[in-house]
Short mmCIF file of C-alpha atoms and ligand atoms in Angstrom, two decimals:
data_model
loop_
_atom_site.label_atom_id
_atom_site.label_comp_id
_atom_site.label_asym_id
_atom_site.label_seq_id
_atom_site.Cartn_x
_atom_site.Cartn_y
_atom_site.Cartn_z
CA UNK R 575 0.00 0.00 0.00
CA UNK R 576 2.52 2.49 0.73
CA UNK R 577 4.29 2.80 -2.53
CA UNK R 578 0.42 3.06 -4.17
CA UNK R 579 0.04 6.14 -2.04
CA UNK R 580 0.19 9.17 -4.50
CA UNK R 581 1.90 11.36 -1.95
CA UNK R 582 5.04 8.45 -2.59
CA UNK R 583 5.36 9.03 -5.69
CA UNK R 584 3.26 11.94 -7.71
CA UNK R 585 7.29 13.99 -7.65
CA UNK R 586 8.85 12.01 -9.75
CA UNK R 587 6.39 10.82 -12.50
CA UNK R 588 3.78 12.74 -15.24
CA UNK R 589 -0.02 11.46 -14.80
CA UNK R 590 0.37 8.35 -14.96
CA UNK R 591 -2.83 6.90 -17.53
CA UNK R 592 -4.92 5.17 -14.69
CA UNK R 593 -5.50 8.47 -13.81
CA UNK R 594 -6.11 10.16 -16.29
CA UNK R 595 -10.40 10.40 -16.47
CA UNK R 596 -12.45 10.25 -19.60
CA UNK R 597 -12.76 13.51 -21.06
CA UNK R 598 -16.63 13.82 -20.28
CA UNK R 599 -15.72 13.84 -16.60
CA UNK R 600 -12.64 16.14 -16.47
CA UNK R 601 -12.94 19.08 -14.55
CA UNK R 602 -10.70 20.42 -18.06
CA UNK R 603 -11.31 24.23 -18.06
CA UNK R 604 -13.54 24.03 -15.14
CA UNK R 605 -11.49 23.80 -12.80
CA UNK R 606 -11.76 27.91 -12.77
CA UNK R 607 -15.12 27.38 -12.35
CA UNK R 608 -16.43 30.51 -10.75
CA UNK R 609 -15.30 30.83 -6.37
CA UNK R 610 -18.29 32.84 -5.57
CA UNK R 611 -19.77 33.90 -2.51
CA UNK R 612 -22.83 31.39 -3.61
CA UNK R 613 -22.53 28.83 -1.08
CA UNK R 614 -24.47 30.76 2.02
CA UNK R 615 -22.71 31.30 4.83
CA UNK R 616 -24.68 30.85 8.09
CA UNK R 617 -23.38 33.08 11.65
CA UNK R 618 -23.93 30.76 14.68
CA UNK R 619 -23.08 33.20 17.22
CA UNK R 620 -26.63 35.45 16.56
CA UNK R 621 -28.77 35.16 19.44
CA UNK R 622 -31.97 34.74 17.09
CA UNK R 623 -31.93 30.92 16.41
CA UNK R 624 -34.93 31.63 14.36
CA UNK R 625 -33.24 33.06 11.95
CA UNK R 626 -30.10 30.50 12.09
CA UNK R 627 -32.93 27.11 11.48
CA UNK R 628 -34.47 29.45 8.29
CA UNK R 629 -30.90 29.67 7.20
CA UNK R 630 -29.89 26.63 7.54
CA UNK R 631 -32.90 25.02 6.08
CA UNK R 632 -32.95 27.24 2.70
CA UNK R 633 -29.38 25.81 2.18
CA UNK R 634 -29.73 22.71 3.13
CA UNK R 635 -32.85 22.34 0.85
CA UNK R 636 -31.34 24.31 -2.08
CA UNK R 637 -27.89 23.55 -2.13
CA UNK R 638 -27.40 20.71 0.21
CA UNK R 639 -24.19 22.48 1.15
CA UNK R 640 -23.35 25.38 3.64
CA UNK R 641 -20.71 27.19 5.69
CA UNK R 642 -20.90 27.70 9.47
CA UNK R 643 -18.58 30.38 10.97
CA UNK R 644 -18.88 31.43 15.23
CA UNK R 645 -19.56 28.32 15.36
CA UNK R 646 -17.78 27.77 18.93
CA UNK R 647 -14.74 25.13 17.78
CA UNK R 648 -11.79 27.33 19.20
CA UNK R 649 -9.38 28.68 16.10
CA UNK R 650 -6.21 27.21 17.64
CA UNK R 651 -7.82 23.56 17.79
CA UNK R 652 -8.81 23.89 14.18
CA UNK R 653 -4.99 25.09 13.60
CA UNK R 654 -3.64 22.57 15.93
CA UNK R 655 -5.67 19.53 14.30
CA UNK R 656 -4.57 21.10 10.82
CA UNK R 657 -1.15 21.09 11.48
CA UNK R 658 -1.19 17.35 12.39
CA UNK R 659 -3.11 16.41 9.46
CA UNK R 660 -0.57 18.26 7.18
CA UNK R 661 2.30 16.06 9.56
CA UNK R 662 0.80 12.94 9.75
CA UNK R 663 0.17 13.26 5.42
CA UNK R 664 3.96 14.79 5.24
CA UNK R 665 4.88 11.10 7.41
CA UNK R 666 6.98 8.38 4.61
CA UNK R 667 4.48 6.01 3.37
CA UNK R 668 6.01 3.31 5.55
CA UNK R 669 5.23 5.21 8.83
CA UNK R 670 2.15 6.10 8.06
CA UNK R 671 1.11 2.26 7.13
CA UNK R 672 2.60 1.81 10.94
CA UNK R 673 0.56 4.40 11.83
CA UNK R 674 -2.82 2.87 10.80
CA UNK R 675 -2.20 -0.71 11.66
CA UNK R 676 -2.54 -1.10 15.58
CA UNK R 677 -6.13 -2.18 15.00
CA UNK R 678 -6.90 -6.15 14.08
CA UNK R 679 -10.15 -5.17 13.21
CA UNK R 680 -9.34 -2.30 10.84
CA UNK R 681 -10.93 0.97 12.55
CA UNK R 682 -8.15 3.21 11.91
CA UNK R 683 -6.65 3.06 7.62
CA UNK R 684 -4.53 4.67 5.60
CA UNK R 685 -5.58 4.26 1.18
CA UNK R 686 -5.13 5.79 -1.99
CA UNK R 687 -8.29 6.61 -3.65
CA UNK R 688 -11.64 5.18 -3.00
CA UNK R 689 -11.14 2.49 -0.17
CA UNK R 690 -11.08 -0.16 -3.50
CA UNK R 691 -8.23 0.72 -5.66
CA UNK R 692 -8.48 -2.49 -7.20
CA UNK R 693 -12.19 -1.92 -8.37
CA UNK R 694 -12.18 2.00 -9.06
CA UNK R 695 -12.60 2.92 -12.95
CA UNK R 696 -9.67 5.44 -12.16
CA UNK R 697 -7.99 6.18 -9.76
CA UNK R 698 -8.41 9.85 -7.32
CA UNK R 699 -5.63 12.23 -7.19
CA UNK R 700 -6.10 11.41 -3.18
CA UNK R 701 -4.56 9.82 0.21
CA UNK R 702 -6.88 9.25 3.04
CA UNK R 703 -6.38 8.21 6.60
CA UNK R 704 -9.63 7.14 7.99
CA UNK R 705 -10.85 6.05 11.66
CA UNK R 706 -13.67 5.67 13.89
CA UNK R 707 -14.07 8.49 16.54
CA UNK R 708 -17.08 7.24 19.20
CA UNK R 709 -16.57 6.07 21.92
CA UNK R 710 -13.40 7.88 22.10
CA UNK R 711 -11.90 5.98 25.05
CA UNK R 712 -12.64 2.61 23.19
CA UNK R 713 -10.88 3.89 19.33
CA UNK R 714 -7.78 6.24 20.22
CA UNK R 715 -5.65 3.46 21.12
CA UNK R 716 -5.69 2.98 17.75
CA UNK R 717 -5.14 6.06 16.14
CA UNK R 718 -1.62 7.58 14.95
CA UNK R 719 0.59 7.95 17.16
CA UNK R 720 2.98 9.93 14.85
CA UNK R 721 2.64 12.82 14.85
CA UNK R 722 3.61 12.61 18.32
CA UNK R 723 0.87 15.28 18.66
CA UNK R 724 -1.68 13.62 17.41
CA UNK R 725 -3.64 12.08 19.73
CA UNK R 726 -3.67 14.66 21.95
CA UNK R 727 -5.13 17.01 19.74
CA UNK R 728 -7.44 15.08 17.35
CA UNK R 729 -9.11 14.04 20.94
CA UNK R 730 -10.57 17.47 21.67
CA UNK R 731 -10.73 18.77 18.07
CA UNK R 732 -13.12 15.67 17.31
CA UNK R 733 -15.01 15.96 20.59
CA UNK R 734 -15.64 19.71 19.51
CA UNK R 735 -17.01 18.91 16.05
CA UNK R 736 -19.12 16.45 17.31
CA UNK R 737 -20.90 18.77 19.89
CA UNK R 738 -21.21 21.06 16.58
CA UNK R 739 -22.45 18.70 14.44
CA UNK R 740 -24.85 17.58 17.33
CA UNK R 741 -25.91 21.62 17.84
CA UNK R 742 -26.31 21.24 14.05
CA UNK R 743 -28.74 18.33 13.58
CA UNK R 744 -31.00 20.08 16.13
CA UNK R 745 -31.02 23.23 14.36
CA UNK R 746 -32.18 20.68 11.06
CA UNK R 747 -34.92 19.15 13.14
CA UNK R 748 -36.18 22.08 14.01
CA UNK R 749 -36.29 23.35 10.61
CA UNK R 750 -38.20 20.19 9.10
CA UNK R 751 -40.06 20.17 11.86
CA UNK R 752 -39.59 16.56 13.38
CA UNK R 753 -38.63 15.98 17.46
CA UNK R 754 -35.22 17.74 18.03
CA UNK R 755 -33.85 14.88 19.26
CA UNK R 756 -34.19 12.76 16.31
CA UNK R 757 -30.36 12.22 15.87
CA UNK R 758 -29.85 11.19 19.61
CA UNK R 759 -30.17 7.57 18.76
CA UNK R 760 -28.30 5.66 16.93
CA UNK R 761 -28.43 7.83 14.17
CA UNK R 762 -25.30 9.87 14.65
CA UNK R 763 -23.50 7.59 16.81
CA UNK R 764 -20.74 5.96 14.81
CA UNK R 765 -18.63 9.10 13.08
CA UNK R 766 -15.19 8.46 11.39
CA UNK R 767 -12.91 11.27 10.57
CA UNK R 768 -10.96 11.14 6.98
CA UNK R 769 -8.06 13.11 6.39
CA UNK R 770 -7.79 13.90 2.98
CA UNK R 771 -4.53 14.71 1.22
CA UNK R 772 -4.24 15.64 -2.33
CA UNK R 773 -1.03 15.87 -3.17
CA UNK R 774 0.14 18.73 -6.36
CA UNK R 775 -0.43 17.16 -9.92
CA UNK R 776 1.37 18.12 -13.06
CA UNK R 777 -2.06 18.78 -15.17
CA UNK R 778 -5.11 19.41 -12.84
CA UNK R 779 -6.81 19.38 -15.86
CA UNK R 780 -6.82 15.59 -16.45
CA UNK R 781 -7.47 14.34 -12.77
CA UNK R 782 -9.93 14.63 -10.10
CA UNK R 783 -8.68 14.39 -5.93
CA UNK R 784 -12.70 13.38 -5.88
CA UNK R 785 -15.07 11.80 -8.66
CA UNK R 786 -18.34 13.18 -8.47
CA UNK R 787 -20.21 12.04 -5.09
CA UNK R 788 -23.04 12.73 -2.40
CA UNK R 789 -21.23 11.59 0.98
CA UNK R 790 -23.08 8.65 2.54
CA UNK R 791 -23.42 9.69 6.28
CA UNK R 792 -25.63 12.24 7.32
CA UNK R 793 -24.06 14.82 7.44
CA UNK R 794 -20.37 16.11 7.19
CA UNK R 795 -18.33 18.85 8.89
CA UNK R 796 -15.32 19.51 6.83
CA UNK R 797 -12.03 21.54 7.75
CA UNK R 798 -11.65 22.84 4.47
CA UNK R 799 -8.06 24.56 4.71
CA UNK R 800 -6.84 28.10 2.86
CA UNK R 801 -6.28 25.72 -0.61
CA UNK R 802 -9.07 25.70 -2.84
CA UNK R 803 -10.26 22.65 -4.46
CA UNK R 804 -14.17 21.88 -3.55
CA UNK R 805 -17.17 21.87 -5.72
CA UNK R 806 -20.66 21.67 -6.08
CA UNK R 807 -22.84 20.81 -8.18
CA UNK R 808 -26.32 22.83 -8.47
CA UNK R 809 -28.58 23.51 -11.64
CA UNK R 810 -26.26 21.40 -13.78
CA UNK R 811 -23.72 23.76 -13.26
CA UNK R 812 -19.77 23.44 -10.94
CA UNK R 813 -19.84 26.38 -8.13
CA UNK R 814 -16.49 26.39 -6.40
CA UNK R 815 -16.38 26.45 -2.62
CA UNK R 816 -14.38 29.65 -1.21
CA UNK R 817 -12.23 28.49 1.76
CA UNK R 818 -13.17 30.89 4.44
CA UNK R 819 -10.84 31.30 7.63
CA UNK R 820 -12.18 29.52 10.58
CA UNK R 821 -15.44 28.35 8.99
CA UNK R 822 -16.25 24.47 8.29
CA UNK R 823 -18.13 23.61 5.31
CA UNK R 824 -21.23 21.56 6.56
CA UNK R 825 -22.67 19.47 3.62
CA UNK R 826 -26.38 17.14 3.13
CA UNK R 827 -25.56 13.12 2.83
CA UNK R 828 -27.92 11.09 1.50
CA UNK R 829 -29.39 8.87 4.34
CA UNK R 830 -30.67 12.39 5.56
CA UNK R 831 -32.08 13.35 2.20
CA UNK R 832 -34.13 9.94 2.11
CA UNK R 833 -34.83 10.79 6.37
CA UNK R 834 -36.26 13.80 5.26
CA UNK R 835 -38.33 11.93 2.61
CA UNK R 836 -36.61 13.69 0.05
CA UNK R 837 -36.79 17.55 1.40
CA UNK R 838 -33.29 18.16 1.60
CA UNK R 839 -30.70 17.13 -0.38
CA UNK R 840 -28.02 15.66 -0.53
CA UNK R 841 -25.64 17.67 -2.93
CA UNK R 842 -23.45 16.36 -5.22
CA UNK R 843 -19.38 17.55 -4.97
CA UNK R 844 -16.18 16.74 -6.12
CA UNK R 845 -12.62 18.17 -5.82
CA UNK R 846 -10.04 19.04 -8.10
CA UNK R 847 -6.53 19.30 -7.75
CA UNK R 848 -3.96 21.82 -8.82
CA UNK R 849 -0.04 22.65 -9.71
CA UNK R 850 1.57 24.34 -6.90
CA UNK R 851 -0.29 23.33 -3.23
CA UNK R 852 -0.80 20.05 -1.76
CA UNK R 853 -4.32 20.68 0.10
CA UNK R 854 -5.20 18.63 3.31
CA UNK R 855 -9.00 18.53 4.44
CA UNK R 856 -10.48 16.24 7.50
CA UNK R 857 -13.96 15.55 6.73
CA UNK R 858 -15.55 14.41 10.21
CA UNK R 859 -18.78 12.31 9.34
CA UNK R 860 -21.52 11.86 11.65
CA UNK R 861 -22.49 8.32 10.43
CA UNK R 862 -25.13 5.87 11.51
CA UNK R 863 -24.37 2.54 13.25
CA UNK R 864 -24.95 -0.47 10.93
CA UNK R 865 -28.44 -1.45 12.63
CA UNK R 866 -29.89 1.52 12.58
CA UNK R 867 -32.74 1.97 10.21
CA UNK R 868 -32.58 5.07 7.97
CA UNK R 869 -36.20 5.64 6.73
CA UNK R 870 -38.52 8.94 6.21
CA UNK R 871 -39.44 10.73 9.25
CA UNK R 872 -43.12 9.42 9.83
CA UNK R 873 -44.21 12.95 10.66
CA UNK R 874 -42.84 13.92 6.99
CA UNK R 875 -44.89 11.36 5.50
CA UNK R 876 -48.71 12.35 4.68
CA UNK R 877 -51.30 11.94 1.98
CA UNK R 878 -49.80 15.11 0.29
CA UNK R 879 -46.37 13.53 0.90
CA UNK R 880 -45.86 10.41 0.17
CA UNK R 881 -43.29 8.08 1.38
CA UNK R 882 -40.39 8.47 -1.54
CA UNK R 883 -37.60 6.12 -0.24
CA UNK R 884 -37.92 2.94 1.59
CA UNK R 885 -36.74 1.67 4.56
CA UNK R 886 -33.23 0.40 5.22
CA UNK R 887 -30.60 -0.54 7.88
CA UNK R 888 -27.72 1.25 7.07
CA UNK R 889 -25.38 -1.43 6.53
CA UNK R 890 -27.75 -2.33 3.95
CA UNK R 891 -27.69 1.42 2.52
CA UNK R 892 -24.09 1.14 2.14
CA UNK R 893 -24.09 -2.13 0.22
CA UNK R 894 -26.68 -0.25 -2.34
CA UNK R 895 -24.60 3.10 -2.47
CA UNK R 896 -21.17 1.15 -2.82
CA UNK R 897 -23.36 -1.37 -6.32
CA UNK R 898 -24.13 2.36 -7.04
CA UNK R 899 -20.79 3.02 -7.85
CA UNK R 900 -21.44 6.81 -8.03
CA UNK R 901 -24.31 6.30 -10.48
CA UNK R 902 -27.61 8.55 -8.99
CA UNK R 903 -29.62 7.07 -11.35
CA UNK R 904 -29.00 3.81 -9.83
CA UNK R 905 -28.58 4.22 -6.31
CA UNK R 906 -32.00 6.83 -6.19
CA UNK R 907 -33.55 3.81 -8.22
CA UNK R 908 -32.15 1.06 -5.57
CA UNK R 909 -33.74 3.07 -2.79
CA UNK R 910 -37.20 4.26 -4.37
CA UNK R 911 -39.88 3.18 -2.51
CA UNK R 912 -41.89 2.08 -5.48
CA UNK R 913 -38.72 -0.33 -5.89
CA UNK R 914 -39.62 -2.25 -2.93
C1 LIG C 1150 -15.31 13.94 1.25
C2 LIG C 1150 -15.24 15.22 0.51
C3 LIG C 1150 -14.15 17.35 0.19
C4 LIG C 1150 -12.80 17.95 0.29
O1 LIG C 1150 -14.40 13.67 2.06
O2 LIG C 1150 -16.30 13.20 1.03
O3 LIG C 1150 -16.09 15.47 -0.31
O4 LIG C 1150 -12.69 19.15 -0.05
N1 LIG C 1150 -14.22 16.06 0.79
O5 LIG C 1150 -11.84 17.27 0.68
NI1 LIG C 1151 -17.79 14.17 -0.02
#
């Protein structure tokens, strides 16, 4: 694995033609796609929370994609956890497989593109270190522990976005009106954090750090960094997604689009990469546990709304989503009530 790693090799070599993507799926020109102020940008520290569930419910039922700044994760954990991230990614392959292999059972990984290199069509501009997060006192033994750092600050940084992401999902309840403590159960109890890395590539124009994707968990808080890189798609057009100091980027997965029968959405993104930066992002995903069913809320369901999506354990969900292979078509198909 560690010589497959793109960060181990992407200095010495041109694109090499597994990597290259079919020309109907480059981001080409695009990648100046337009860095506007579109995405909408939500303040957490007003004191009218009225105003703060509106906001957040326009965006997450127009764009599926938002930014939260005040949002109370201190500035120097957020440059703290960065700095590890960037250290841990900077780490020789080898260390880094060291790193991630203290766990039998897998919980904490380092890969190179998707999670199945062998099976992707091509292969992501992209290094990932991935692990489990909750309980913390049960999963940290198995995290990195180079950077020497890293434990001790990926702790409180992940215990931060969590209460975040928590204060988040309430603010959604509220919004689509269903009992604000919808998420308490098992719904939000098993997040993982990924550390992206996308190393710099010689043409930007030819590769993508992500395909084209709506994130499977239900929602995702993501460190974003100053390098540019994410977009969105809306109205069949790319909108780039400015990196703002201090704010995460919250985004819409798909098991709450179908928990929301279908009133939110879960927004479709990718990244590019470019010349000159490497650009490290931690996406923390609040993720059901495998048993729990993901299904529209039954107060969202009437005769003027009918049920759109059936009823799944997640672990189920995730065997659909990965046969999906990125296809919408398919996995909204696979999921369709009227499928059942
Ligand atoms: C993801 C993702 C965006 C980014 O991890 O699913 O979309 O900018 N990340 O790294
Ligand atoms: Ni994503």
């Amino acid at each position: 694995m560690e010589d497959l790693l793109v960060s181990s090799w992407c200095k010495d070599r041109a694109v090499p033609e597994t990597y290259i993507f079919p020309a109907e799926e480059r981001p080409g020109k695009l990648i100046d796609v337009p860095v506007g102020n579109n995405i909408p940008v939500v303040d957490l520290g007003v004191h009218d929370q009225t105003q703060i569930i509106q906001q957040i419910f326009e965006a997450s039922q127009h764009f599926g994609f938002f930014q939260v700044i005040n949002h109370g994760v201190p500035n120097h954990l957020m440059d703290d956890a960065m700095s590890v991230f960037k250290e841990f990614h900077a780490m020789s392959g080898k260390d880094k497989t060291i790193e991630c292999s203290k766990d039998p059972n897998k919980s904490c990984s380092v890969y190179t593109g998707s999670q199945n290199y062998a099976k992707e069509r091509f292969h992501l501009w992209k290094d990932g270190l991935l692990h489990l997060c909750n309980p913390q006192e049960k999963y940290i033994q198995f995290w990195p522990e180079k950077p020497t750092r890293y434990r001790e600050v990926v702790g409180p940084y992940t215990t931060e976005v969590r209460k975040l992401g928590f204060r988040i999902l309430e603010f959604i309840s509220q919004g689509l009106g269903i009992s604000p403590g919808y998420f308490s159960s098992g719904l939000a109890e098993n997040p993982r954090l990924l550390v992206n890395h996308y190393p710099p590539c010689p043409d930007p124009s030819l590769t993508l750090g992500q395909g084209k994707h709506r994130d499977p968990s239900i929602i995702n808080i993501l460190l974003q960094s100053e390098v540019y890189g994410l977009q969105v798609f809306k109205d069949e057009e790319w909108i780039g997604v400015k990196p703002i100091p201090y704010a995460f980027v919250i985004n819409i997965g798909y098991p709450l689009q179908i928990i929301s029968n279908g009133k939110l959405k879960g927004a479709e993104h990718r990244v590019v990469t470019n010349s000159n930066l490497a650009r490290t992002t931690a996406s923390f995903f609040i993720n059901p546990l495998d048993e729990t069913i993901i299904e529209p809320a039954k107060t969202l369901v009437d005769a003027s709304n009918p049920v759109l999506y059936r009823s799944l354990l997640y672990k189920n969900f995730l065997i659909k989503y990965v046969a999906a292979s990125g296809n919408t078509q398919v996995l909204e198909e696979a999921l369709s009530s009227s499928t059942e």
